[in-house]
Tab-separated table of C-alpha atoms in Angstrom:
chain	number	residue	atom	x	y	z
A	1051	UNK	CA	73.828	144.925	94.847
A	1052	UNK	CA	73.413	146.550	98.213
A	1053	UNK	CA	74.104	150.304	98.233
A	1054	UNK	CA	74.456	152.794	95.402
A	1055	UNK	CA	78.249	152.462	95.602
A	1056	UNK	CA	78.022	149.444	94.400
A	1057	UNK	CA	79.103	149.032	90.654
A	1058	UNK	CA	79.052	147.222	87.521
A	1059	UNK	CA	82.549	146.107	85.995
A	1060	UNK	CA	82.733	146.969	82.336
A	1061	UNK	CA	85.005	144.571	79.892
A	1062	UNK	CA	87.670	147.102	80.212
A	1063	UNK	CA	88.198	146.479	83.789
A	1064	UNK	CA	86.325	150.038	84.710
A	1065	UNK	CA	83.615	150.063	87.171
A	1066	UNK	CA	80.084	151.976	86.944
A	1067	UNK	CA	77.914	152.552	89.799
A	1068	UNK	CA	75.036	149.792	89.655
A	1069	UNK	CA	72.312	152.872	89.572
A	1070	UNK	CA	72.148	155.753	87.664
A	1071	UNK	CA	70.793	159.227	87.646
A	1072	UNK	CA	69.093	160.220	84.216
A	1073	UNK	CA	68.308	163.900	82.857
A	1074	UNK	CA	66.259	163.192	79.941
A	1075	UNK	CA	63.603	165.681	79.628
A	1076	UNK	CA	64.951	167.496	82.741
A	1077	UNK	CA	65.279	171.200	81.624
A	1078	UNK	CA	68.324	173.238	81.811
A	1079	UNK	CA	69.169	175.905	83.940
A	1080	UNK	CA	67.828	175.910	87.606
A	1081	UNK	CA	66.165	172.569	87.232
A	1082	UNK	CA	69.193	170.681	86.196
A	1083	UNK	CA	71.492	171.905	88.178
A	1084	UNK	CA	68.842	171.627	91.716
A	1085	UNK	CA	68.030	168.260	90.651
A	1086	UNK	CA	71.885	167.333	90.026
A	1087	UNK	CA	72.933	168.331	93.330
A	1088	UNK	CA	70.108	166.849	95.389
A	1089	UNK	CA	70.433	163.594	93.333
A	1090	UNK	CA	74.372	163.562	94.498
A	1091	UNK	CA	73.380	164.480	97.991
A	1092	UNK	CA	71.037	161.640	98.044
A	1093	UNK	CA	74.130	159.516	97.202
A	1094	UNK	CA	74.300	159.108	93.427
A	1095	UNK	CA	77.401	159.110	91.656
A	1096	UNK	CA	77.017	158.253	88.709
A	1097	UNK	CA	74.991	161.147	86.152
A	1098	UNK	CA	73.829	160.257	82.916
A	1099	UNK	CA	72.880	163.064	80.190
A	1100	UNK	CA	73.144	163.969	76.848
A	1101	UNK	CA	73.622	166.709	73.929
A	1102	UNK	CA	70.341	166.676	72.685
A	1103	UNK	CA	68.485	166.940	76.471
A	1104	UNK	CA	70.380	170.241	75.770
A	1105	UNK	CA	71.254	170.144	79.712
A	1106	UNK	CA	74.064	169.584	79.650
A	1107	UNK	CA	75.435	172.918	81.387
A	1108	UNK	CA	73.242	173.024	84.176
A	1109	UNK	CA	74.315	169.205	84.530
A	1110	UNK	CA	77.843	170.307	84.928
A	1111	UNK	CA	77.007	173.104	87.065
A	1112	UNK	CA	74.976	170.870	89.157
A	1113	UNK	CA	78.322	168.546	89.537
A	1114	UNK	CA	80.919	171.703	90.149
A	1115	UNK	CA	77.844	173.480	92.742
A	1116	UNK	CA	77.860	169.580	94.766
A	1117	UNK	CA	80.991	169.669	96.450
A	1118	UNK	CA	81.727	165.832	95.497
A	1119	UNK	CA	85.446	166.078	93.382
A	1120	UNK	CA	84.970	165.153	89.999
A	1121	UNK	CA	86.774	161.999	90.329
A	1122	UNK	CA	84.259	160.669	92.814
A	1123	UNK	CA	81.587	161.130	90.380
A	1124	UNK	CA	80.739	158.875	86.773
A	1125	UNK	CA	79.343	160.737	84.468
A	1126	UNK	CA	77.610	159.726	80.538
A	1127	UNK	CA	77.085	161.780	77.890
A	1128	UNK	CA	75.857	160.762	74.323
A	1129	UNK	CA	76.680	162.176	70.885
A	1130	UNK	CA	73.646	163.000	68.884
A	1131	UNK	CA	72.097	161.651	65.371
A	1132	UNK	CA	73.236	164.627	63.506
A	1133	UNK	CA	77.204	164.497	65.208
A	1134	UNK	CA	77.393	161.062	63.322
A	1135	UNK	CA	80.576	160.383	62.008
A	1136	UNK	CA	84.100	160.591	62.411
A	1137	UNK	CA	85.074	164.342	62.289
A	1138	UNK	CA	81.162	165.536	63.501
A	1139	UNK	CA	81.657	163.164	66.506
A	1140	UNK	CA	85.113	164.591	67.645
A	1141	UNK	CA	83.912	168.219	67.252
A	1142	UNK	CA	80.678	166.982	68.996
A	1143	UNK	CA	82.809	165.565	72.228
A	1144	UNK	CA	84.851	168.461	72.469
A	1145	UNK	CA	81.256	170.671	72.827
A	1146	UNK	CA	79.892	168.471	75.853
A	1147	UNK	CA	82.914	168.839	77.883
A	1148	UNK	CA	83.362	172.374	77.248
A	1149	UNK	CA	79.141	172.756	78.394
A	1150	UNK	CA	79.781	170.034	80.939
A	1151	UNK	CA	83.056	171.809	82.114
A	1152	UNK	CA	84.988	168.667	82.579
A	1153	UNK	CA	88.254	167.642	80.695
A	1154	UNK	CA	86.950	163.978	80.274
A	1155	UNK	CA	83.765	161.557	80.400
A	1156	UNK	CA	83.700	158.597	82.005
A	1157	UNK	CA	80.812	157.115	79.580
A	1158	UNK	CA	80.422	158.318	75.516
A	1159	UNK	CA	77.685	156.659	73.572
A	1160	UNK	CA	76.452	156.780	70.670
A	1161	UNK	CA	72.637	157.964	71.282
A	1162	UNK	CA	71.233	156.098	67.956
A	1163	UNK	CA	72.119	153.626	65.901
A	1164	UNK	CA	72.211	154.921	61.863
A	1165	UNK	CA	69.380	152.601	60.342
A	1166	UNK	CA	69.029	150.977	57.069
A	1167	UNK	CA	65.293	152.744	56.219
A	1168	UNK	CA	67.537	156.537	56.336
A	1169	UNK	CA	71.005	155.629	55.002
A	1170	UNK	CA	72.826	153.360	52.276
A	1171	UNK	CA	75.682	153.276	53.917
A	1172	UNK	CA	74.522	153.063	57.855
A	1173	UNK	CA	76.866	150.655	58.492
A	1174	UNK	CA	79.640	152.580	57.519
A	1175	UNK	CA	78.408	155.599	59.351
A	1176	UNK	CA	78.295	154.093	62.562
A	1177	UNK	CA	81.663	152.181	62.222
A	1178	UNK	CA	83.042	155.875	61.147
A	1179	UNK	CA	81.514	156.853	64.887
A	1180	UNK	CA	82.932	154.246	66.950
A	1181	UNK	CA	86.305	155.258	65.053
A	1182	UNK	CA	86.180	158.395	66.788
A	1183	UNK	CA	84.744	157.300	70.103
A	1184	UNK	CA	87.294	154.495	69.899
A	1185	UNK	CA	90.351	157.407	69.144
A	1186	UNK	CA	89.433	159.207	72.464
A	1187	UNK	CA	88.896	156.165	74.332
A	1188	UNK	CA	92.759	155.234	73.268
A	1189	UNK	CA	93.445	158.413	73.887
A	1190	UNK	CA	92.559	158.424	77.709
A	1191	UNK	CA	90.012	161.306	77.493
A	1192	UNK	CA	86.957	158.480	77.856
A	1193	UNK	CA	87.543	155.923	80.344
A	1194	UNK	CA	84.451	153.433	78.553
A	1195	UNK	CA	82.273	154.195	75.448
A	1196	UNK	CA	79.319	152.414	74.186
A	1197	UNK	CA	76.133	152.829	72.573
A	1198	UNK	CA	72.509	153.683	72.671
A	1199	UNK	CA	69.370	151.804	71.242
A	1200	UNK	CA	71.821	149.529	69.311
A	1201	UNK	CA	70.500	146.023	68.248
A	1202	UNK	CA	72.102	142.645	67.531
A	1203	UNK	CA	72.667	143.608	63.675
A	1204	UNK	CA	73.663	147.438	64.493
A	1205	UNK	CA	76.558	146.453	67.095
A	1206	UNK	CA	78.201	143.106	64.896
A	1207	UNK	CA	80.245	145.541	63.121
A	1208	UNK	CA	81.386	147.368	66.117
A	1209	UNK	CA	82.138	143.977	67.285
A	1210	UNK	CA	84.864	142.958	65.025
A	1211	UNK	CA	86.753	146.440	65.848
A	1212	UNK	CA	89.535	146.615	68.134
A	1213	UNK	CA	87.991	148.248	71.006
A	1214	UNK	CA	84.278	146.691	71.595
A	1215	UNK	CA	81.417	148.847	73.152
A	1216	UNK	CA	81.270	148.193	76.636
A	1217	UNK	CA	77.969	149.644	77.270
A	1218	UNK	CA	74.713	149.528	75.281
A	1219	UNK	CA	71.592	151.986	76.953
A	1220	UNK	CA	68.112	150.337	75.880
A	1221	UNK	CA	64.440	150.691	76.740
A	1222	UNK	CA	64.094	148.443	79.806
A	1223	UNK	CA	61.104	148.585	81.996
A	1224	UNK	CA	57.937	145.751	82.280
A	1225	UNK	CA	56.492	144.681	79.463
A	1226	UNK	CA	59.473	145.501	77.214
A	1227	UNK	CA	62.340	143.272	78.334
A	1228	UNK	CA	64.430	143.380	74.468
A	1229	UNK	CA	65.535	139.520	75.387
A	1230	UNK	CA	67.491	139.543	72.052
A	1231	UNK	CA	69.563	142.549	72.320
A	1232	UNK	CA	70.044	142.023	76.067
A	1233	UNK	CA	71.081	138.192	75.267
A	1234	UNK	CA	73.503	139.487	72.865
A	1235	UNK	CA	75.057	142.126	74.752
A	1236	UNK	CA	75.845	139.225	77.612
A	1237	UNK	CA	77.011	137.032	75.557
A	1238	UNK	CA	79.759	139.541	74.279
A	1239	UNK	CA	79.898	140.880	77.666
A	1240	UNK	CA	78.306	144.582	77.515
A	1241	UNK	CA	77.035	145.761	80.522
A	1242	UNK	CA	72.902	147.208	79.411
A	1243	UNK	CA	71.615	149.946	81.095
A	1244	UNK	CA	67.729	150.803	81.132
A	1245	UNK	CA	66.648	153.900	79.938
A	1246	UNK	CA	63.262	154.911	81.017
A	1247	UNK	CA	62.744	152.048	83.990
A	1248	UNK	CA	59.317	153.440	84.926
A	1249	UNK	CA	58.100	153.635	81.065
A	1250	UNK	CA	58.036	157.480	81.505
A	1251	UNK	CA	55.911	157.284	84.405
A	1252	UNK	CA	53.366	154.359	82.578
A	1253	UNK	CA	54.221	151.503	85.269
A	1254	UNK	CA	53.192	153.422	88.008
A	1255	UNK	CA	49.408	153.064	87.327
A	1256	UNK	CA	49.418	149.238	86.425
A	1257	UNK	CA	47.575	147.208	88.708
A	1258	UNK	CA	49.676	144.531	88.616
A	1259	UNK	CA	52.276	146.250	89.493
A	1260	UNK	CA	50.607	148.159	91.949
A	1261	UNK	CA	49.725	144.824	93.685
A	1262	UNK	CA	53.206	143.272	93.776
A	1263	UNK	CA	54.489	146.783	95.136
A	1264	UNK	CA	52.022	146.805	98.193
A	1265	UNK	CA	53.345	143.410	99.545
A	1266	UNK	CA	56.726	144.721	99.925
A	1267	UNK	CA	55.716	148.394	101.245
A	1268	UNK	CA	57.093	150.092	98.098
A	1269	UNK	CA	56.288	152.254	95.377
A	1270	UNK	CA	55.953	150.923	91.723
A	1271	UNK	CA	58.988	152.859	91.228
A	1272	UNK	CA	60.964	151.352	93.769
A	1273	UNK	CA	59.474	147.843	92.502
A	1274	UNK	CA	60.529	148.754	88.929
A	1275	UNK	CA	64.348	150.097	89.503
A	1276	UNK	CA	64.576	146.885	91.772
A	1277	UNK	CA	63.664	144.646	88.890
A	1278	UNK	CA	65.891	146.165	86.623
A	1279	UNK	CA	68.924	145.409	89.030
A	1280	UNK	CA	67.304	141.464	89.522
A	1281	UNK	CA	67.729	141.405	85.878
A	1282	UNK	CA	71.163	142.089	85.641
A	1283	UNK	CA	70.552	145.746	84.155
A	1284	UNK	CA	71.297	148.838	85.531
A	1285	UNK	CA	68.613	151.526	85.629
A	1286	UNK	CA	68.818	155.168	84.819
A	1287	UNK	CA	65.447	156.049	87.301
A	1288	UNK	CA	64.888	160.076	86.309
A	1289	UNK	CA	63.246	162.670	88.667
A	1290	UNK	CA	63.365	166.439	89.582
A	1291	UNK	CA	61.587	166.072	92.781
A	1292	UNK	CA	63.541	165.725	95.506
A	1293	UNK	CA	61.610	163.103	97.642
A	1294	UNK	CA	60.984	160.814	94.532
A	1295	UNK	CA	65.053	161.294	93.999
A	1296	UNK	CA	65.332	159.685	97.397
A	1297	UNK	CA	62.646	157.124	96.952
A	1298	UNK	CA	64.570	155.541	93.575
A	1299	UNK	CA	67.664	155.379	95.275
A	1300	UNK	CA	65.708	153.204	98.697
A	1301	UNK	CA	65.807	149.767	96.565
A	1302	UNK	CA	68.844	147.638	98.465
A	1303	UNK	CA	66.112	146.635	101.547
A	1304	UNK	CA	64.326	144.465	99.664
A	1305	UNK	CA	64.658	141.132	97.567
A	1306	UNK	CA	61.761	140.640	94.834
A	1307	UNK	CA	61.367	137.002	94.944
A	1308	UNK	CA	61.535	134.300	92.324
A	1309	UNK	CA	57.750	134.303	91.772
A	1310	UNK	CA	57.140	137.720	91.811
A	1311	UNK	CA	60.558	138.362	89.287
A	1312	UNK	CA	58.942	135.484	86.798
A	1313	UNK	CA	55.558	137.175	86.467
A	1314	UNK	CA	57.141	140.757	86.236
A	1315	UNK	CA	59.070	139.421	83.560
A	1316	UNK	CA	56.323	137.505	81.899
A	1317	UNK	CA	53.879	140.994	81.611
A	1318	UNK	CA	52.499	141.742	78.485
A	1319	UNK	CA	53.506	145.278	76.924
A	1320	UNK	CA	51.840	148.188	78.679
A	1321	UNK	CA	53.416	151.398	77.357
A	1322	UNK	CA	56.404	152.470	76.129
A	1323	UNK	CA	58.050	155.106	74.315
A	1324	UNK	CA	57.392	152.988	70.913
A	1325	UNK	CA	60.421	154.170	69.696
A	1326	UNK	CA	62.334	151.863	66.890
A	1327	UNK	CA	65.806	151.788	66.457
A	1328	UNK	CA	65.171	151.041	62.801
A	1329	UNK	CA	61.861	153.388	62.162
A	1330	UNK	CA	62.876	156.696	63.654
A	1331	UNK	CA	62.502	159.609	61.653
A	1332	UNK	CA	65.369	161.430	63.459
């Protein structure tokens, strides 16, 4: 990867740019849609956001206010824990493009998997998700859908449907790698993305980090988003501040080398969301 433009090719034949520009915890209103403009200005096309950030209008307005054309732009959205199912997820689409003011998403996910500790039948309520997801897709108003925090034994059912997620957005940063899921999702060909690169700001203190960022004249950030991207994965950096919005996107002069990657990759967990796929309460 050298440039933002440069993309990921999904197993549908679409393309997604190789770095995205997360809203989680960005609030709405004049902070999403400041933060949405400079982040395009600064060169990113591709947006990521969902219901329950509850941003999702500024996001949009933030898109419409950056005078890039709509078709220039990729842009995720996720249907929430409560939208599961196959009725609750259409009616839950149909809300995000009407906030996001846009007659189609490039990206749909499902933001959780339905776990086995809340429901009997999780399995089917996921499966009755993808239905819907999978009827838009079909439909043309979704050009890729995928999935959120899904592991190995949440996406085998999706697998044996006729359209297979193309995406799955994890946890990625040092120290928590997911080798399973992310082995899986090669091996059927799903392009992971890496929610939370920086480990909500965590990495940036680590002296290890901090050590293998000096010798290259970077930031831990910059170090972190550039890992993700040696790995294969494509990070969702998040920021409102305009200089650190440029920072995460000044990543394609540098090469991490072989030595530094392994012992990057070799770190020991140092802080995380601690968020389970299986043990949320939510």
């Amino acid at each position: 990867m050298n440039g933002l433009s440069d993309v990921f090719k999904l197993n549908n034949g679409y393309e997604i740019p190789c770095v995205g520009f997360g809203t989680w915890q960005t609030p709405d209103g004049k902070t999403a849609i400041e933060s949405v403009k400079y982040a395009i200005e600064a060169g990113y096309r591709h947006i990521d956001t969902a219901a329950v950030y509850g941003n999702e209008v500024g996001v949009g307005k933030g898109i419409r206010e950056s005078g890039i054309s709509r078709g220039e732009l990729f842009v995720t959205s996720k249907v929430w824990n409560e939208n599961r199912g196959y009725h609750r997820t259409l009616a839950a689409f149909e809300k995000t493009l009407v906030d996001l003011q846009t007659d189609y998403l490039d990206l749909y996910l499902i933001h959780w998997p339905a776990s086995k500790k809340r429901f009997k039948n999780w399995e089917e309520i996921n499966l009755e998700t993808w239905r819907a997801m999978a009827e838009l897709y079909k439909a043309g108003r979704i050009k890729a859908i995928g999935v959120s925090n899904f592991l190995p034994h949440h996406l085998k059912a999706l697998m044996k449907t006729e359209v297979k997620p193309m995406v799955n957005q994890i946890e990625f940063h040092p120290g928590q790698m997911q080798e399973e899921t992310v082995s899986f999702c090669r091996e059927n060909d799903i392009v992971v993305e890496a929610w939370s690169p920086l480990g909500t700001g965590r990495m940036l203190t680590d002296p290890q980090l901090q050590k293998i960022a000096a010798k290259y004249g970077k930031s831990v950030a910059q170090l972190c988003v550039r890992w993700c991207l040696q790995n294969h994965i494509l990070p969702l950096p998040k920021s409102v501040t305009p200089n650190r919005i440029i920072e995460n996107t000044e990543i394609f002069d540098f090469i991490i080398s072989d030595d530094d990657m392994k012992e990057i990759n070799a770190m020991p967990y140092i802080g995380g969301s601690g968020l389970h796929p299986d043990e949320i309460d939510f």
